[in-house]
mmCIF file of N, CA and C in Angstrom:
data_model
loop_
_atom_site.group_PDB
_atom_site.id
_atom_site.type_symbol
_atom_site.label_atom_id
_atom_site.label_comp_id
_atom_site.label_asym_id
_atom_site.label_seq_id
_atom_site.Cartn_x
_atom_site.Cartn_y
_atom_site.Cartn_z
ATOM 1 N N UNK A 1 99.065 92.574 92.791
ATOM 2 C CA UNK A 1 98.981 93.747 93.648
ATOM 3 C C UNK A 1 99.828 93.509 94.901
ATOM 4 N N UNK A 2 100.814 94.641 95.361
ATOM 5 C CA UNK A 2 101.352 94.691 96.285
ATOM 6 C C UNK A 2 100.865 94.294 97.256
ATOM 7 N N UNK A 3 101.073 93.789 98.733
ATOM 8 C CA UNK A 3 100.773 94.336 100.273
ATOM 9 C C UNK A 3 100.868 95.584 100.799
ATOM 10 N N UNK A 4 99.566 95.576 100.977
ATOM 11 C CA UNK A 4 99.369 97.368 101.850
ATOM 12 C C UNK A 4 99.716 97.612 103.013
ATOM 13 N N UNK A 5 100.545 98.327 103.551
ATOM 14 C CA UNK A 5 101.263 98.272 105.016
ATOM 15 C C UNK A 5 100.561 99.621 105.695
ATOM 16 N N UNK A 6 100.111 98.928 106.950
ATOM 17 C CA UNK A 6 98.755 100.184 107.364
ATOM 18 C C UNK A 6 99.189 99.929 109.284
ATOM 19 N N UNK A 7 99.071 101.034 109.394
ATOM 20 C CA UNK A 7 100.088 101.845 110.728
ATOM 21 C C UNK A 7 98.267 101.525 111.727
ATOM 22 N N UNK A 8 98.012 101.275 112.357
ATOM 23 C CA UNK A 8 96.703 101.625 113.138
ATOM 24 C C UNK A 8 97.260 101.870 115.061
ATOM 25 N N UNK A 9 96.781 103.141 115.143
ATOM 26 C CA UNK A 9 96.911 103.552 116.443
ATOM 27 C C UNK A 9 95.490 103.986 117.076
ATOM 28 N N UNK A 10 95.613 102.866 118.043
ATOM 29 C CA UNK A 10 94.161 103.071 119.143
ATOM 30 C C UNK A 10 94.512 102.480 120.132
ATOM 31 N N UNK A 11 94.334 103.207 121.028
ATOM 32 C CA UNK A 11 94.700 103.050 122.377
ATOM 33 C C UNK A 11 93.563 102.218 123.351
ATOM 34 N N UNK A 12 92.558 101.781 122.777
ATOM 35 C CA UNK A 12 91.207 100.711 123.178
ATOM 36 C C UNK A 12 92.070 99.200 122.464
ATOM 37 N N UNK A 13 92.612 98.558 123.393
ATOM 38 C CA UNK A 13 93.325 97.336 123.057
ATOM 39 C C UNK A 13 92.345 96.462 122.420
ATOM 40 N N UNK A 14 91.531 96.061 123.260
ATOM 41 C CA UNK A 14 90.727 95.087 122.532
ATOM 42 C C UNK A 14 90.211 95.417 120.826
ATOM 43 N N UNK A 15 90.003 96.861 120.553
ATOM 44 C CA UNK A 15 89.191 97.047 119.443
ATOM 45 C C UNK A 15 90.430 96.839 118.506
ATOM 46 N N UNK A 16 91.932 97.315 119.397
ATOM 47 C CA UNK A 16 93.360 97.856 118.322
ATOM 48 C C UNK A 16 93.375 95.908 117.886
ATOM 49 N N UNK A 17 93.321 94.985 118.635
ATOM 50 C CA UNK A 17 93.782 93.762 118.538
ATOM 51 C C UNK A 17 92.840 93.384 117.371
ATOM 52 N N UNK A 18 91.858 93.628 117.558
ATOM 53 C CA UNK A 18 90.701 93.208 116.200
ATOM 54 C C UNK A 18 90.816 93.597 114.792
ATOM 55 N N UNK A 19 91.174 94.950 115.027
ATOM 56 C CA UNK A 19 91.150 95.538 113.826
ATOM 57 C C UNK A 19 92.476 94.843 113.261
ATOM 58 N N UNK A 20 93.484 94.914 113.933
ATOM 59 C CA UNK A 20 94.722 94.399 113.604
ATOM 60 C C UNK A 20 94.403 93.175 112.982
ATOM 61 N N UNK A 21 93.498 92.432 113.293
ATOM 62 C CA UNK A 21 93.538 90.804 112.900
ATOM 63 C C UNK A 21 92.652 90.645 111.696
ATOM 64 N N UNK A 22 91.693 91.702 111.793
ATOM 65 C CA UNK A 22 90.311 91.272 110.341
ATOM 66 C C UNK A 22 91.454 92.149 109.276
ATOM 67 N N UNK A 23 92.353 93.249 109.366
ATOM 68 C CA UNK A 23 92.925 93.835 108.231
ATOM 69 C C UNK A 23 94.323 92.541 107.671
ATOM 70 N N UNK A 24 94.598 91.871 109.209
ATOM 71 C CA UNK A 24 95.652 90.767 108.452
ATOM 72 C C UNK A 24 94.567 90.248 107.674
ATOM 73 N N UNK A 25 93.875 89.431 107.811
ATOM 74 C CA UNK A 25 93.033 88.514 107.485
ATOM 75 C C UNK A 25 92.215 89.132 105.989
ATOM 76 N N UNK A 26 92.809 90.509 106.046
ATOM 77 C CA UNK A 26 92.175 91.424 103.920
ATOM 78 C C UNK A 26 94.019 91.604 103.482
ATOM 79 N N UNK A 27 94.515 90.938 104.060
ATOM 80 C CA UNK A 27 95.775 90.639 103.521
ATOM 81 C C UNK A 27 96.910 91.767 103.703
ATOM 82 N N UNK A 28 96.644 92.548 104.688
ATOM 83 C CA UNK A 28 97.330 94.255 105.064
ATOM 84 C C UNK A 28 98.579 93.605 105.743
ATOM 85 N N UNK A 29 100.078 94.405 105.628
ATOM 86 C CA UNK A 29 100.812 94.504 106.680
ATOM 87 C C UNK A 29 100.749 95.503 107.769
ATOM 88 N N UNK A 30 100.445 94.584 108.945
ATOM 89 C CA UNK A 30 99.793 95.854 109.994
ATOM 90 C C UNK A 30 100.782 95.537 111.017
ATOM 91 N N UNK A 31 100.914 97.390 111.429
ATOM 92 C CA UNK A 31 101.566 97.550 112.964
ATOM 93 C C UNK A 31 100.825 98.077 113.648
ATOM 94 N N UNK A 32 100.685 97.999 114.734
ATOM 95 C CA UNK A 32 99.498 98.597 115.421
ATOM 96 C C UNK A 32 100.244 99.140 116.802
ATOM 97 N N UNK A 33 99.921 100.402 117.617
ATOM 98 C CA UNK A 33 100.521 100.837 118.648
ATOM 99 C C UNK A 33 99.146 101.619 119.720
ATOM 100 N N UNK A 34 99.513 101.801 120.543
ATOM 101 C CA UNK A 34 98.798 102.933 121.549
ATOM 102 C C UNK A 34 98.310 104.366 121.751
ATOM 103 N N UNK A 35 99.842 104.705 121.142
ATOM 104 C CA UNK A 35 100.160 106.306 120.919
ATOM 105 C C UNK A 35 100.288 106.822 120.528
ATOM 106 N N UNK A 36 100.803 108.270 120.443
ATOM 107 C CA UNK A 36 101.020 109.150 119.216
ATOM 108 C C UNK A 36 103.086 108.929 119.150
ATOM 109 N N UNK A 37 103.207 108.384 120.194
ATOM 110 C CA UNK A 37 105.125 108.516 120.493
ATOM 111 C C UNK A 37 105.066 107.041 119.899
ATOM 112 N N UNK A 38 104.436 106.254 120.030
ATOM 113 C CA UNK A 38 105.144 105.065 119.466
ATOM 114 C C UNK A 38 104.531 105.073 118.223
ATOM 115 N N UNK A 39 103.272 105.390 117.491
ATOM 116 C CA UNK A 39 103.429 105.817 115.835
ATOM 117 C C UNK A 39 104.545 106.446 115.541
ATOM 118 N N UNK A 40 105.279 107.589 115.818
ATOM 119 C CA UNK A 40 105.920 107.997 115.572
ATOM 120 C C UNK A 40 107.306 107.215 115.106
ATOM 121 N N UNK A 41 107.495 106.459 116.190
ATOM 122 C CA UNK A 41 108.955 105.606 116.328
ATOM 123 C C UNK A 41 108.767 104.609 115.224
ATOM 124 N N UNK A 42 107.011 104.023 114.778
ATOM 125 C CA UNK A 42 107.212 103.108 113.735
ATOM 126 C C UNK A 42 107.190 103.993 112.194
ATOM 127 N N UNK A 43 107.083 104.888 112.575
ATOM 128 C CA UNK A 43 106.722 105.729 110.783
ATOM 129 C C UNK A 43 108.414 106.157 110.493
ATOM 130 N N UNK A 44 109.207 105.862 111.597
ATOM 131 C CA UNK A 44 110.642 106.338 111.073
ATOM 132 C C UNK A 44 111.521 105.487 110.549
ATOM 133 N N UNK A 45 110.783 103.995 111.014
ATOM 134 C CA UNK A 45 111.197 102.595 110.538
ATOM 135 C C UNK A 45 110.999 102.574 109.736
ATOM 136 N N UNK A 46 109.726 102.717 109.478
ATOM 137 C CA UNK A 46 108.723 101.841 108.451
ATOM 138 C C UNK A 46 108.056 102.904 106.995
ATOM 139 N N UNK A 47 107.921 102.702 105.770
ATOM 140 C CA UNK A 47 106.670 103.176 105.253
ATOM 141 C C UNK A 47 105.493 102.679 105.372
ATOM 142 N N UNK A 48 104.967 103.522 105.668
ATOM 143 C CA UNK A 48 103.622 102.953 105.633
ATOM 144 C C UNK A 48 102.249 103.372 104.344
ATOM 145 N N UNK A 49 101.620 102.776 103.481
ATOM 146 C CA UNK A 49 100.677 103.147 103.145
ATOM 147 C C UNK A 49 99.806 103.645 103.404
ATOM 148 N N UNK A 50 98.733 103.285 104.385
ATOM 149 C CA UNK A 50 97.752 103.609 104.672
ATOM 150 C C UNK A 50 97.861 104.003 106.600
ATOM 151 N N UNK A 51 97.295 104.671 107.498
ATOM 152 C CA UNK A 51 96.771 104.893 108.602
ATOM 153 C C UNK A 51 95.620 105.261 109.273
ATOM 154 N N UNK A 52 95.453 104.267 110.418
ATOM 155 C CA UNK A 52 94.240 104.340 110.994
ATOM 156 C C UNK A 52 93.980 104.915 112.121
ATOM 157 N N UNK A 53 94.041 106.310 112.509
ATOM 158 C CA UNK A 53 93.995 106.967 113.832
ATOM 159 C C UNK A 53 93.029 106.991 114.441
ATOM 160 N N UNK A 54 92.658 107.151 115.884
ATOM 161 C CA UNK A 54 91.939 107.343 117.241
ATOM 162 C C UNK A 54 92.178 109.110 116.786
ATOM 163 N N UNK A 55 91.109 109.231 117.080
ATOM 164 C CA UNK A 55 91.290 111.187 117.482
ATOM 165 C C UNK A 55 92.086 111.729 118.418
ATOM 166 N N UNK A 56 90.840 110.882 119.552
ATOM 167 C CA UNK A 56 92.010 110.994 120.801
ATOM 168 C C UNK A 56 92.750 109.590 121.660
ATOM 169 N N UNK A 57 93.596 110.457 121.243
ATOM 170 C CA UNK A 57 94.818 109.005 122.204
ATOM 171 C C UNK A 57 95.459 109.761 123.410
ATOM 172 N N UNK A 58 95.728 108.915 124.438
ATOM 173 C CA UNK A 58 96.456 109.056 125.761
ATOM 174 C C UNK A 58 97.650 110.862 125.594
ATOM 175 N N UNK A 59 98.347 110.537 124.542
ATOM 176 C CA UNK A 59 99.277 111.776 124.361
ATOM 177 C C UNK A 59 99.099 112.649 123.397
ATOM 178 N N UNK A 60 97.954 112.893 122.911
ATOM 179 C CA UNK A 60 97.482 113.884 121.715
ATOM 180 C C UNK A 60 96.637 113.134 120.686
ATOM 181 N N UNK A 61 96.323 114.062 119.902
ATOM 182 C CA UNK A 61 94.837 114.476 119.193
ATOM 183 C C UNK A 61 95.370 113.717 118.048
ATOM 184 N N UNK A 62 94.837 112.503 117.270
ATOM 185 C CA UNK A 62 95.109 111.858 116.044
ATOM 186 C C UNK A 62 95.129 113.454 115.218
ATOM 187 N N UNK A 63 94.429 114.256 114.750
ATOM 188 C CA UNK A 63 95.119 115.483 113.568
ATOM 189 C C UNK A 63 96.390 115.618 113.691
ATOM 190 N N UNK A 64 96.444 115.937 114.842
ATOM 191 C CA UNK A 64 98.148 116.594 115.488
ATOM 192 C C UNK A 64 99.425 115.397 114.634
ATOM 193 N N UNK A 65 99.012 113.883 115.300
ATOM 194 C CA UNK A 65 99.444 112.903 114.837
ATOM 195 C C UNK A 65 99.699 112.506 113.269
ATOM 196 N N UNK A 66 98.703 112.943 112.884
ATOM 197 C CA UNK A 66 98.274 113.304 110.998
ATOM 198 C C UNK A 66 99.238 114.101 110.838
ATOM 199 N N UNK A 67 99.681 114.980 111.364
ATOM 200 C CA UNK A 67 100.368 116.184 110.450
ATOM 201 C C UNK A 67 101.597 115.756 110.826
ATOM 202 N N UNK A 68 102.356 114.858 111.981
ATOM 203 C CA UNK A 68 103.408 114.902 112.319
ATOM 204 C C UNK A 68 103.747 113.838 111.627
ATOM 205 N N UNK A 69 103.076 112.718 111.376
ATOM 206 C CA UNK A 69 102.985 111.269 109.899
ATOM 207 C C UNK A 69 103.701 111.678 108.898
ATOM 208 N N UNK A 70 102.719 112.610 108.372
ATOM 209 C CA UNK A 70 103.037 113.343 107.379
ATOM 210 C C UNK A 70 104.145 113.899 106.692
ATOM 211 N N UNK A 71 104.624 114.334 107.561
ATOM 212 C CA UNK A 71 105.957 115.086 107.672
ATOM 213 C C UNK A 71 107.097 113.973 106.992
ATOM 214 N N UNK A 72 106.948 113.107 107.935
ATOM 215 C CA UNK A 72 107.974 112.274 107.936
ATOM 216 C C UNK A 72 107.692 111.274 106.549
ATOM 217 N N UNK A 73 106.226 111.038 106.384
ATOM 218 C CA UNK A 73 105.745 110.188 104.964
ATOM 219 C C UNK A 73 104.514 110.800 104.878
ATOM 220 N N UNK A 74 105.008 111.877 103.746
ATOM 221 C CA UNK A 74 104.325 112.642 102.759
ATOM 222 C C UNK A 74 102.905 111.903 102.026
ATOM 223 N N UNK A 75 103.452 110.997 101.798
ATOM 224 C CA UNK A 75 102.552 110.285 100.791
ATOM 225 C C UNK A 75 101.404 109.389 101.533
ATOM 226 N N UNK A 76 101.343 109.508 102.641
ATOM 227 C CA UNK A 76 100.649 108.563 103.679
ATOM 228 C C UNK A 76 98.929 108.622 103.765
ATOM 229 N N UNK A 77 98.169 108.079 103.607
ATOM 230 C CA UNK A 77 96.582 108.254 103.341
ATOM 231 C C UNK A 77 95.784 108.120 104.780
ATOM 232 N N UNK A 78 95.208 109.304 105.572
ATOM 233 C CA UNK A 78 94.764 108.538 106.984
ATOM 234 C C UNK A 78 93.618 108.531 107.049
ATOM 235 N N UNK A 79 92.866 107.749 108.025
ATOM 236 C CA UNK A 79 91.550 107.996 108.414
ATOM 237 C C UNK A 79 91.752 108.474 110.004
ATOM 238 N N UNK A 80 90.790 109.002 110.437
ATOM 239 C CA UNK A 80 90.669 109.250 111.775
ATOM 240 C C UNK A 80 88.999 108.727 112.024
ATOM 241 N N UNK A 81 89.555 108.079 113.136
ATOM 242 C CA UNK A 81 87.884 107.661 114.138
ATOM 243 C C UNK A 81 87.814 107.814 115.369
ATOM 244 N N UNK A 82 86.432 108.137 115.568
ATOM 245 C CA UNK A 82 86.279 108.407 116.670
ATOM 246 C C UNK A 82 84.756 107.936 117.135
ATOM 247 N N UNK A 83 84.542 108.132 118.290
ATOM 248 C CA UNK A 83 82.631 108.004 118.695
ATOM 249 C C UNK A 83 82.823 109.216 118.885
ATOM 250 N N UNK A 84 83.412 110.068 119.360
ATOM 251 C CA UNK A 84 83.177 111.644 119.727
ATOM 252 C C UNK A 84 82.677 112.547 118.704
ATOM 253 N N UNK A 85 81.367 112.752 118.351
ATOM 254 C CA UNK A 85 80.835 113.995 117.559
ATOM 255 C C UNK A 85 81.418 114.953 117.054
ATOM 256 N N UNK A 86 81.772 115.641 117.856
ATOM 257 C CA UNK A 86 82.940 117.106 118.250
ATOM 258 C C UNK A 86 84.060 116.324 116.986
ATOM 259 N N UNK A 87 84.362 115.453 116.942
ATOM 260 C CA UNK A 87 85.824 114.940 116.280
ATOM 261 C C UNK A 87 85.518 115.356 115.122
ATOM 262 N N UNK A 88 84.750 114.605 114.631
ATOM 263 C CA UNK A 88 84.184 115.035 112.818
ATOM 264 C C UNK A 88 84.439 116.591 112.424
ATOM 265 N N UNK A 89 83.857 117.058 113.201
ATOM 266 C CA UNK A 89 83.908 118.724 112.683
ATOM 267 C C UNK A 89 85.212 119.220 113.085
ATOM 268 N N UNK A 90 85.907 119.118 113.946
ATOM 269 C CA UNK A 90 87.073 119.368 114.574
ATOM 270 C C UNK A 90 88.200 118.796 112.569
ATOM 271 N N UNK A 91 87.719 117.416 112.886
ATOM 272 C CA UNK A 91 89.010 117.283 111.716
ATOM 273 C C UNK A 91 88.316 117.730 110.045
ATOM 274 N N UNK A 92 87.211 118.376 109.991
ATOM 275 C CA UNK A 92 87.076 118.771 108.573
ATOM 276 C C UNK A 92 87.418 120.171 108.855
ATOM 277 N N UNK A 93 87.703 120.683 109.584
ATOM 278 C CA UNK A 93 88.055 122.396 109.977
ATOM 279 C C UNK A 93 89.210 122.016 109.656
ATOM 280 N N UNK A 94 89.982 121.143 109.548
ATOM 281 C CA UNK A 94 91.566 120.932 109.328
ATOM 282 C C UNK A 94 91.603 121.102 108.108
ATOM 283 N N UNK A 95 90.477 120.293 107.368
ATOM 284 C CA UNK A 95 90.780 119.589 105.864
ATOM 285 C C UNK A 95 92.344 118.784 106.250
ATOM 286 N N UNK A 96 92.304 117.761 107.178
ATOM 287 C CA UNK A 96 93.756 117.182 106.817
ATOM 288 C C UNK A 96 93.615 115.764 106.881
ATOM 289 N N UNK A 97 93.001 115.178 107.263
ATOM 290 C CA UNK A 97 92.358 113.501 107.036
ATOM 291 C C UNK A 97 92.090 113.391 105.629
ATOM 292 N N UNK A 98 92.042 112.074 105.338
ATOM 293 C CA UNK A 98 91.655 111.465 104.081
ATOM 294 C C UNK A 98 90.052 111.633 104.152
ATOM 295 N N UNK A 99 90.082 110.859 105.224
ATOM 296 C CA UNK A 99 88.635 110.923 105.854
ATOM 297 C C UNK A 99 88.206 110.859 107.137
ATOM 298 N N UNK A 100 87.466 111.045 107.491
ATOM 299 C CA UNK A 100 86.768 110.799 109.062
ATOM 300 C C UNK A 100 85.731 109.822 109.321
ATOM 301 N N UNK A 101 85.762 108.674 110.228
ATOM 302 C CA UNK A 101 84.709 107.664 110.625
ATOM 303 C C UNK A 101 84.491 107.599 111.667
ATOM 304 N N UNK A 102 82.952 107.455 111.525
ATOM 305 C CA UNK A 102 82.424 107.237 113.507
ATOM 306 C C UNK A 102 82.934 105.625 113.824
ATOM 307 N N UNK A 103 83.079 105.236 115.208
ATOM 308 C CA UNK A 103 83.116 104.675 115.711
ATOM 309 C C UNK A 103 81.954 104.243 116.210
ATOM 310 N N UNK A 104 81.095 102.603 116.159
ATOM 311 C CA UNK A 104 82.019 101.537 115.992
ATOM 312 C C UNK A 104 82.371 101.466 114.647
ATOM 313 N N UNK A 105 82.880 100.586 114.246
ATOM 314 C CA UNK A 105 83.694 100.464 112.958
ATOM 315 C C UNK A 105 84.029 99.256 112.436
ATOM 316 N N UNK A 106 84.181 98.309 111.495
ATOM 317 C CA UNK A 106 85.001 96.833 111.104
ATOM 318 C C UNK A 106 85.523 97.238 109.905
ATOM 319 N N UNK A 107 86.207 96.424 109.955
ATOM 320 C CA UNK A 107 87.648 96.322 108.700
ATOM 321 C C UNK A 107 87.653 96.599 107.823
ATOM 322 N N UNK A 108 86.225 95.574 107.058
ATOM 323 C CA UNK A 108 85.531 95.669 105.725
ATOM 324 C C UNK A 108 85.206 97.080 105.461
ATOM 325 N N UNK A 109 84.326 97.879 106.413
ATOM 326 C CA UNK A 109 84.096 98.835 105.632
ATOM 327 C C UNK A 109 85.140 99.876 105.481
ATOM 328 N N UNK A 110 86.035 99.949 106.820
ATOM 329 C CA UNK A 110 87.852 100.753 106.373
ATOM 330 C C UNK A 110 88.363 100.310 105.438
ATOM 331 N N UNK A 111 88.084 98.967 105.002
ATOM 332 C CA UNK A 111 89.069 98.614 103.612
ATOM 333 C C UNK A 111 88.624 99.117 102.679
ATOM 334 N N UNK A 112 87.248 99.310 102.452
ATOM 335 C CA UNK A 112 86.449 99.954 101.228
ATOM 336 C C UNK A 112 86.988 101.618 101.239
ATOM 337 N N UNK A 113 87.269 102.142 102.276
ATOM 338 C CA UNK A 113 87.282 103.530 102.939
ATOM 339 C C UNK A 113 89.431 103.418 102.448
ATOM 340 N N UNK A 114 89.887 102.725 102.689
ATOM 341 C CA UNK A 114 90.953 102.682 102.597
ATOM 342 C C UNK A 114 91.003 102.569 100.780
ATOM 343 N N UNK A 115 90.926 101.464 100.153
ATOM 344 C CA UNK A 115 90.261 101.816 98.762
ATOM 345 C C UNK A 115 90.402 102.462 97.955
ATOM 346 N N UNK A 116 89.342 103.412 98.573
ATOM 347 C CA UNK A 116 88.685 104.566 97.846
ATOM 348 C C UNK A 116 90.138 105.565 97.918
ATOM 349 N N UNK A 117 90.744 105.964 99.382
ATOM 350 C CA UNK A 117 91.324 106.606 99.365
ATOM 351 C C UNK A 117 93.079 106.531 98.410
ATOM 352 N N UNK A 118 93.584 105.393 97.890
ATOM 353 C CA UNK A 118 94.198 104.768 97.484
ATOM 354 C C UNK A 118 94.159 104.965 96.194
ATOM 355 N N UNK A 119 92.592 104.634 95.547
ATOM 356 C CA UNK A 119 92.626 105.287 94.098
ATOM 357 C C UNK A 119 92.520 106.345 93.511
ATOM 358 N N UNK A 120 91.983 107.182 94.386
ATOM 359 C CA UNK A 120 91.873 109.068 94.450
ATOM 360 C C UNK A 120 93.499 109.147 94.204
ATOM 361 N N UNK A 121 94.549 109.204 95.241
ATOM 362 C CA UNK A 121 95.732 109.080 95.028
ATOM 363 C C UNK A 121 96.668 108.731 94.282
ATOM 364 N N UNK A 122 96.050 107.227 93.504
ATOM 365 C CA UNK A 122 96.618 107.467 91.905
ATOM 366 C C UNK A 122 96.066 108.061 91.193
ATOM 367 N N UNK A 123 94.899 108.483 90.913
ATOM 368 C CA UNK A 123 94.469 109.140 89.989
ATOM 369 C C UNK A 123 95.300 110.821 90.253
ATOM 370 N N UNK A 124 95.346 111.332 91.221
ATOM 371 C CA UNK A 124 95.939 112.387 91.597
ATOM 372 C C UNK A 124 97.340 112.853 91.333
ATOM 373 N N UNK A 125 98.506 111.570 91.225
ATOM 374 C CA UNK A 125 99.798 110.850 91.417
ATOM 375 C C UNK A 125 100.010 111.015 89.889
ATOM 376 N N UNK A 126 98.727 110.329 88.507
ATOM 377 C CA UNK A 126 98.526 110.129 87.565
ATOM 378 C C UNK A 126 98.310 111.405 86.813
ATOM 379 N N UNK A 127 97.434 112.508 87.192
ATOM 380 C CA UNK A 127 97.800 113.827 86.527
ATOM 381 C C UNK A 127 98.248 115.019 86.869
ATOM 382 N N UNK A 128 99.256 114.821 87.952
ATOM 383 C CA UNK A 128 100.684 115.447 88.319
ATOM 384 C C UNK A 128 101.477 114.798 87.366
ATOM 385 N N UNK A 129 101.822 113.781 87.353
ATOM 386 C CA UNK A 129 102.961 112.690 86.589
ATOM 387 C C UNK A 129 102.585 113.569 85.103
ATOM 388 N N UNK A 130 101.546 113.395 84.372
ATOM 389 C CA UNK A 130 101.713 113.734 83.008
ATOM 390 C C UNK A 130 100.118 114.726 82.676
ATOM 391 N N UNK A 131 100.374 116.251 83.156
ATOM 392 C CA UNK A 131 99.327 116.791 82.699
ATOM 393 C C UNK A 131 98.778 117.247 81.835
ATOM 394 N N UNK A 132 99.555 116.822 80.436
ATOM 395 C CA UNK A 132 99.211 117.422 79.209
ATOM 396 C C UNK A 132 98.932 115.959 78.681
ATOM 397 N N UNK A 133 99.774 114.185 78.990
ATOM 398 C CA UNK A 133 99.570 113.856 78.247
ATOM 399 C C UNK A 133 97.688 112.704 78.915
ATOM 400 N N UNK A 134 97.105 113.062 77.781
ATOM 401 C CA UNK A 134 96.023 111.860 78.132
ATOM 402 C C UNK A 134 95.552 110.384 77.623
ATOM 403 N N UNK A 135 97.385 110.017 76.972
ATOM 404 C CA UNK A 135 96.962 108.562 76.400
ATOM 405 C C UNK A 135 96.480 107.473 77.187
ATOM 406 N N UNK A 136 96.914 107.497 78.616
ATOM 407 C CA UNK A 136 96.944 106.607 79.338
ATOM 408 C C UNK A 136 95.612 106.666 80.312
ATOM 409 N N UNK A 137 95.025 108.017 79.949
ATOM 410 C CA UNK A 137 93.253 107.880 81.028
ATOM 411 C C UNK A 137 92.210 107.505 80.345
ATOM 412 N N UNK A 138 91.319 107.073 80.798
ATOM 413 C CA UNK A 138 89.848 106.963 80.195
ATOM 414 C C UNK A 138 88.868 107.509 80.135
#
């Protein structure tokens, strides 16, 4: 299995430095930034697999951030977290997250959350690719 390369933007340093280190430590290639301008600058570098957004960051709303990801890498899987209540409902009115998590949070259970979202996506990837044929499902 490949290395999963996972974008995480949170602007709470201490929590961004942690997360950064328990996802090296599940074997992820991680970049990690502050903002919504410097995600940006790494998603034009970089592909990324997976992303881990703040709702709210210093220069806009992780959705906003979601859709502008997006754009640029289509194929990109995010979560958004937050402690803010209001956030949850705010980003299922979108329908545009993978998913939504309260804050606090550890690695382990985003990796399970990351995962999940990963195999939905092949399976999804899998009957676009061939919708008539079903040799290859179970």
């Amino acid at each position: 299995m490949r290395t999963r390369s996972l974008l995480i933007v949170e602007d709470n340093i201490p929590l961004r430095q942690m997360l950064t280190l328990e996802f090296e430590e599940l074997g992820y290639d991680v970049a990690m930034v502050g903002s919504c301008k410097e995600a940006m600058v790494w998603a034009e570098r970089k592909p990324f697999d997976l992303a881990l957004l703040d709702y709210e960051l210093p220069d806009g709303l992780g959705t906003e951030l979601m859709t502008a990801l997006q754009k640029v890498q289509p194929h990109l899987r995010v979560l958004i977290c937050s402690a803010n209540p209001s956030a949850e409902q705010a980003t299922a009115e979108l329908g545009c997250a993978t998913a939504f998590v309260h804050k606090p949070v550890g690695a382990r259970m985003l990796n399970r959350r990351f995962k999940a979202a990963l195999d939905q996506a092949h399976i999804n990837a899998t009957a676009v690719a061939a919708p008539g044929d079903t040799s290859n499902r179970s």
